[in-house]
Amino acid sequence: MPPKLLGADPEFSLWDSNEDFCCADSYIRYTTHSRFGLDGGCMVAEIRPTPANTPQDMMRNIRSALCLGKTSRAFNYTWRAGSGNKESPTGGHIHLNLSNFYYESNINILKLDAFLGYPLIALEQQESGIHRREEGGYGLLGDVREQSWGVEYRTPGSWIISPAIASLAMH
């Protein structure tokens, strides 16, 4: 069976009823294999939906991964995606199983920026997006990391702010 073509690990932060940021590792157990868990820094939560071959299947997998959070203590808090804030920048990495990407090719990276990066940056809240890129060092245009399964496009902030924007990112 060929590998799936599309994956992601969008992040979100937790906020209490007083509008205070809550460190996600106080409410979610860290695991590397769960579809609902913590990012590597443990400050924010992330979902790791099952990879898919189509954007429609990926959207179903995203919903399924988010539903897993209903059984965690994180369900009692407000979840916020986007670019995050000073305490917790949040990203929306998109995974592409592209065997012929040629990581060194600036043309391919420019295409990712043109079709994914710029449109998703245009939808960000300006202040948090600027902070994420300029002060946090995350989400710069052309931020691509080669992985064993393909490439991870790291420019966008977390695009799970609405079903419509998540669908745009996946399509």
PDB file of C-alpha atoms in Angstrom:
ATOM      1  CA  MET A   1       0.000   0.000   0.000  1.00  0.00           C
ATOM      2  CA  PRO A   2       1.512   3.396  -0.977  1.00  0.00           C
ATOM      3  CA  PRO A   3       2.113   5.939   1.812  1.00  0.00           C
ATOM      4  CA  LYS A   4      -0.489   8.613   2.485  1.00  0.00           C
ATOM      5  CA  LEU A   5       0.097  11.948   0.779  1.00  0.00           C
ATOM      6  CA  LEU A   6      -1.157  14.514   3.305  1.00  0.00           C
ATOM      7  CA  GLY A   7      -0.605  14.969   7.033  1.00  0.00           C
ATOM      8  CA  ALA A   8      -0.463  17.725   9.634  1.00  0.00           C
ATOM      9  CA  ASP A   9       0.141  18.608  13.266  1.00  0.00           C
ATOM     10  CA  PRO A  10      -1.716  21.868  14.000  1.00  0.00           C
ATOM     11  CA  GLU A  11      -1.362  23.290  17.512  1.00  0.00           C
ATOM     12  CA  PHE A  12      -3.659  25.218  19.843  1.00  0.00           C
ATOM     13  CA  SER A  13      -3.435  26.796  23.276  1.00  0.00           C
ATOM     14  CA  LEU A  14      -5.645  26.425  26.338  1.00  0.00           C
ATOM     15  CA  TRP A  15      -7.228  29.352  28.209  1.00  0.00           C
ATOM     16  CA  ASP A  16      -9.216  29.396  31.437  1.00  0.00           C
ATOM     17  CA  SER A  17     -12.418  31.320  32.202  1.00  0.00           C
ATOM     18  CA  ASN A  18     -10.353  34.311  33.430  1.00  0.00           C
ATOM     19  CA  GLU A  19      -8.687  34.565  29.989  1.00  0.00           C
ATOM     20  CA  ASP A  20      -5.388  33.313  31.422  1.00  0.00           C
ATOM     21  CA  PHE A  21      -3.104  31.093  29.374  1.00  0.00           C
ATOM     22  CA  CYS A  22      -2.825  27.546  30.752  1.00  0.00           C
ATOM     23  CA  CYS A  23       0.161  25.319  30.137  1.00  0.00           C
ATOM     24  CA  ALA A  24      -1.223  22.352  28.213  1.00  0.00           C
ATOM     25  CA  ASP A  25       0.918  19.739  29.935  1.00  0.00           C
ATOM     26  CA  SER A  26      -1.065  20.328  33.129  1.00  0.00           C
ATOM     27  CA  TYR A  27      -4.172  18.928  31.427  1.00  0.00           C
ATOM     28  CA  ILE A  28      -2.970  16.615  28.673  1.00  0.00           C
ATOM     29  CA  ARG A  29      -0.661  13.640  29.024  1.00  0.00           C
ATOM     30  CA  TYR A  30       2.399  13.667  26.751  1.00  0.00           C
ATOM     31  CA  THR A  31       2.617  10.833  24.262  1.00  0.00           C
ATOM     32  CA  THR A  32       4.391  10.654  20.933  1.00  0.00           C
ATOM     33  CA  HIS A  33       1.843   8.375  19.294  1.00  0.00           C
ATOM     34  CA  SER A  34      -1.525   9.867  20.284  1.00  0.00           C
ATOM     35  CA  ARG A  35      -3.654  11.750  17.766  1.00  0.00           C
ATOM     36  CA  PHE A  36      -4.477  14.315  20.515  1.00  0.00           C
ATOM     37  CA  GLY A  37      -1.590  15.457  22.672  1.00  0.00           C
ATOM     38  CA  LEU A  38       1.153  17.991  23.309  1.00  0.00           C
ATOM     39  CA  ASP A  39       3.620  19.645  20.989  1.00  0.00           C
ATOM     40  CA  GLY A  40       7.324  19.060  21.606  1.00  0.00           C
ATOM     41  CA  GLY A  41       7.596  21.962  24.057  1.00  0.00           C
ATOM     42  CA  CYS A  42       4.552  20.811  26.062  1.00  0.00           C
ATOM     43  CA  MET A  43       3.186  24.376  26.408  1.00  0.00           C
ATOM     44  CA  VAL A  44       0.499  23.935  23.752  1.00  0.00           C
ATOM     45  CA  ALA A  45      -1.647  21.065  22.568  1.00  0.00           C
ATOM     46  CA  GLU A  46      -1.578  19.606  19.097  1.00  0.00           C
ATOM     47  CA  ILE A  47      -3.480  17.114  17.066  1.00  0.00           C
ATOM     48  CA  ARG A  48      -1.827  14.558  14.849  1.00  0.00           C
ATOM     49  CA  PRO A  49      -4.588  13.401  12.535  1.00  0.00           C
ATOM     50  CA  THR A  50      -4.120  10.162  10.665  1.00  0.00           C
ATOM     51  CA  PRO A  51      -2.500  10.929   7.269  1.00  0.00           C
ATOM     52  CA  ALA A  52      -4.805  10.811   4.255  1.00  0.00           C
ATOM     53  CA  ASN A  53      -4.732  10.716   0.459  1.00  0.00           C
ATOM     54  CA  THR A  54      -7.378  13.404  -0.086  1.00  0.00           C
ATOM     55  CA  PRO A  55      -8.163  16.740   1.564  1.00  0.00           C
ATOM     56  CA  GLN A  56     -11.692  15.490   2.322  1.00  0.00           C
ATOM     57  CA  ASP A  57     -10.336  12.439   4.165  1.00  0.00           C
ATOM     58  CA  MET A  58      -7.876  14.661   5.992  1.00  0.00           C
ATOM     59  CA  MET A  59     -10.712  16.913   7.189  1.00  0.00           C
ATOM     60  CA  ARG A  60     -12.506  13.848   8.600  1.00  0.00           C
ATOM     61  CA  ASN A  61      -9.300  12.804  10.333  1.00  0.00           C
ATOM     62  CA  ILE A  62      -8.853  16.293  11.812  1.00  0.00           C
ATOM     63  CA  ARG A  63     -12.387  16.229  13.237  1.00  0.00           C
ATOM     64  CA  SER A  64     -11.763  12.771  14.658  1.00  0.00           C
ATOM     65  CA  ALA A  65      -8.514  13.864  16.336  1.00  0.00           C
ATOM     66  CA  LEU A  66     -10.167  16.968  17.814  1.00  0.00           C
ATOM     67  CA  CYS A  67     -12.984  14.826  19.216  1.00  0.00           C
ATOM     68  CA  LEU A  68     -10.439  12.840  21.205  1.00  0.00           C
ATOM     69  CA  GLY A  69      -9.923  15.997  23.261  1.00  0.00           C
ATOM     70  CA  LYS A  70     -13.458  15.751  24.587  1.00  0.00           C
ATOM     71  CA  THR A  71     -12.293  12.964  26.867  1.00  0.00           C
ATOM     72  CA  SER A  72      -9.332  14.934  28.283  1.00  0.00           C
ATOM     73  CA  ARG A  73      -9.210  17.540  31.038  1.00  0.00           C
ATOM     74  CA  ALA A  74      -8.432  20.068  28.279  1.00  0.00           C
ATOM     75  CA  PHE A  75     -12.107  19.961  27.280  1.00  0.00           C
ATOM     76  CA  ASN A  76     -12.914  22.242  30.240  1.00  0.00           C
ATOM     77  CA  TYR A  77     -10.832  25.080  28.760  1.00  0.00           C
ATOM     78  CA  THR A  78     -11.126  27.373  25.753  1.00  0.00           C
ATOM     79  CA  TRP A  79      -9.044  26.162  22.808  1.00  0.00           C
ATOM     80  CA  ARG A  80      -7.422  28.830  20.609  1.00  0.00           C
ATOM     81  CA  ALA A  81      -5.592  28.297  17.354  1.00  0.00           C
ATOM     82  CA  GLY A  82      -4.153  30.911  14.977  1.00  0.00           C
ATOM     83  CA  SER A  83      -0.596  32.174  15.515  1.00  0.00           C
ATOM     84  CA  GLY A  84      -0.804  32.127  19.295  1.00  0.00           C
ATOM     85  CA  ASN A  85       0.525  34.788  21.644  1.00  0.00           C
ATOM     86  CA  LYS A  86       3.769  35.789  23.374  1.00  0.00           C
ATOM     87  CA  GLU A  87       3.619  32.841  25.755  1.00  0.00           C
ATOM     88  CA  SER A  88       2.732  30.256  23.152  1.00  0.00           C
ATOM     89  CA  PRO A  89       3.156  30.675  19.409  1.00  0.00           C
ATOM     90  CA  THR A  90       1.122  28.007  17.614  1.00  0.00           C
ATOM     91  CA  GLY A  91       1.883  26.495  14.241  1.00  0.00           C
ATOM     92  CA  GLY A  92      -0.003  24.536  11.655  1.00  0.00           C
ATOM     93  CA  HIS A  93       2.586  22.339  10.007  1.00  0.00           C
ATOM     94  CA  ILE A  94       1.453  20.606   6.845  1.00  0.00           C
ATOM     95  CA  HIS A  95       3.075  17.307   5.877  1.00  0.00           C
ATOM     96  CA  LEU A  96       3.461  16.396   2.222  1.00  0.00           C
ATOM     97  CA  ASN A  97       4.683  13.026   1.043  1.00  0.00           C
ATOM     98  CA  LEU A  98       6.461  14.323  -2.032  1.00  0.00           C
ATOM     99  CA  SER A  99       9.112  11.915  -3.231  1.00  0.00           C
ATOM    100  CA  ASN A 100      10.375  14.335  -5.883  1.00  0.00           C
ATOM    101  CA  PHE A 101      10.219  17.598  -3.914  1.00  0.00           C
ATOM    102  CA  TYR A 102      13.944  18.399  -4.176  1.00  0.00           C
ATOM    103  CA  TYR A 103      14.353  20.264  -0.909  1.00  0.00           C
ATOM    104  CA  GLU A 104      17.172  22.354  -2.365  1.00  0.00           C
ATOM    105  CA  SER A 105      14.909  23.725  -5.096  1.00  0.00           C
ATOM    106  CA  ASN A 106      13.830  27.274  -4.294  1.00  0.00           C
ATOM    107  CA  ILE A 107      11.123  26.957  -6.963  1.00  0.00           C
ATOM    108  CA  ASN A 108       9.250  24.295  -4.958  1.00  0.00           C
ATOM    109  CA  ILE A 109       9.553  26.264  -1.729  1.00  0.00           C
ATOM    110  CA  LEU A 110       8.285  29.402  -3.507  1.00  0.00           C
ATOM    111  CA  LYS A 111       5.280  27.399  -4.725  1.00  0.00           C
ATOM    112  CA  LEU A 112       4.461  26.315  -1.165  1.00  0.00           C
ATOM    113  CA  ASP A 113       4.713  29.933  -0.025  1.00  0.00           C
ATOM    114  CA  ALA A 114       2.538  31.159  -2.903  1.00  0.00           C
ATOM    115  CA  PHE A 115      -0.224  28.566  -2.538  1.00  0.00           C
ATOM    116  CA  LEU A 116      -0.174  27.952   1.218  1.00  0.00           C
ATOM    117  CA  GLY A 117       1.968  30.468   3.083  1.00  0.00           C
ATOM    118  CA  TYR A 118       0.709  33.811   1.779  1.00  0.00           C
ATOM    119  CA  PRO A 119      -3.017  32.917   1.830  1.00  0.00           C
ATOM    120  CA  LEU A 120      -2.820  31.544   5.385  1.00  0.00           C
ATOM    121  CA  ILE A 121      -0.700  34.464   6.623  1.00  0.00           C
ATOM    122  CA  ALA A 122      -3.289  36.845   5.136  1.00  0.00           C
ATOM    123  CA  LEU A 123      -5.939  35.221   7.368  1.00  0.00           C
ATOM    124  CA  GLU A 124      -3.920  35.541  10.596  1.00  0.00           C
ATOM    125  CA  GLN A 125      -4.479  38.124  13.280  1.00  0.00           C
ATOM    126  CA  GLN A 126      -1.767  40.574  12.341  1.00  0.00           C
ATOM    127  CA  GLU A 127      -0.242  41.178  15.787  1.00  0.00           C
ATOM    128  CA  SER A 128       0.098  37.520  16.756  1.00  0.00           C
ATOM    129  CA  GLY A 129       1.391  36.584  13.300  1.00  0.00           C
ATOM    130  CA  ILE A 130       4.092  39.249  13.442  1.00  0.00           C
ATOM    131  CA  HIS A 131       5.082  38.167  16.937  1.00  0.00           C
ATOM    132  CA  ARG A 132       5.249  34.512  15.885  1.00  0.00           C
ATOM    133  CA  ARG A 133       7.550  35.256  12.956  1.00  0.00           C
ATOM    134  CA  GLU A 134       9.663  38.196  14.135  1.00  0.00           C
ATOM    135  CA  GLU A 135      10.028  37.586  17.863  1.00  0.00           C
ATOM    136  CA  GLY A 136       9.413  33.867  18.135  1.00  0.00           C
ATOM    137  CA  GLY A 137      11.358  32.919  15.018  1.00  0.00           C
ATOM    138  CA  TYR A 138       8.578  30.588  13.864  1.00  0.00           C
ATOM    139  CA  GLY A 139       6.682  30.572  10.606  1.00  0.00           C
ATOM    140  CA  LEU A 140       8.993  32.459   8.304  1.00  0.00           C
ATOM    141  CA  LEU A 141       8.264  32.112   4.604  1.00  0.00           C
ATOM    142  CA  GLY A 142      10.111  29.171   3.101  1.00  0.00           C
ATOM    143  CA  ASP A 143      10.243  27.277   6.404  1.00  0.00           C
ATOM    144  CA  VAL A 144      10.452  23.690   5.130  1.00  0.00           C
ATOM    145  CA  ARG A 145      11.992  20.727   6.912  1.00  0.00           C
ATOM    146  CA  GLU A 146      12.862  17.533   5.101  1.00  0.00           C
ATOM    147  CA  GLN A 147      11.553  14.400   6.824  1.00  0.00           C
ATOM    148  CA  SER A 148      11.945  10.686   6.093  1.00  0.00           C
ATOM    149  CA  TRP A 149       8.394  10.603   4.666  1.00  0.00           C
ATOM    150  CA  GLY A 150       8.610  13.853   2.634  1.00  0.00           C
ATOM    151  CA  VAL A 151       8.526  17.512   3.671  1.00  0.00           C
ATOM    152  CA  GLU A 152       7.025  19.431   6.560  1.00  0.00           C
ATOM    153  CA  TYR A 153       5.878  22.922   5.602  1.00  0.00           C
ATOM    154  CA  ARG A 154       6.216  25.017   8.785  1.00  0.00           C
ATOM    155  CA  THR A 155       5.274  28.531   7.670  1.00  0.00           C
ATOM    156  CA  PRO A 156       1.544  28.684   8.567  1.00  0.00           C
ATOM    157  CA  GLY A 157       0.159  29.493  11.974  1.00  0.00           C
ATOM    158  CA  SER A 158      -2.418  27.043  13.248  1.00  0.00           C
ATOM    159  CA  TRP A 159      -5.183  26.999  10.652  1.00  0.00           C
ATOM    160  CA  ILE A 160      -7.699  25.018  12.730  1.00  0.00           C
ATOM    161  CA  ILE A 161      -9.433  28.271  13.712  1.00  0.00           C
ATOM    162  CA  SER A 162     -12.480  27.290  11.682  1.00  0.00           C
ATOM    163  CA  PRO A 163     -13.598  24.406   9.472  1.00  0.00           C
ATOM    164  CA  ALA A 164     -13.486  26.678   6.412  1.00  0.00           C
ATOM    165  CA  ILE A 165      -9.892  27.771   6.985  1.00  0.00           C
ATOM    166  CA  ALA A 166      -8.797  24.219   7.828  1.00  0.00           C
ATOM    167  CA  SER A 167     -10.380  23.071   4.581  1.00  0.00           C
ATOM    168  CA  LEU A 168      -8.574  25.839   2.673  1.00  0.00           C
ATOM    169  CA  ALA A 169      -5.262  24.718   4.160  1.00  0.00           C
ATOM    170  CA  MET A 170      -5.863  21.086   3.260  1.00  0.00           C
ATOM    171  CA  HIS A 171      -7.082  21.790  -0.263  1.00  0.00           C
TER     172      HIS A 171
END
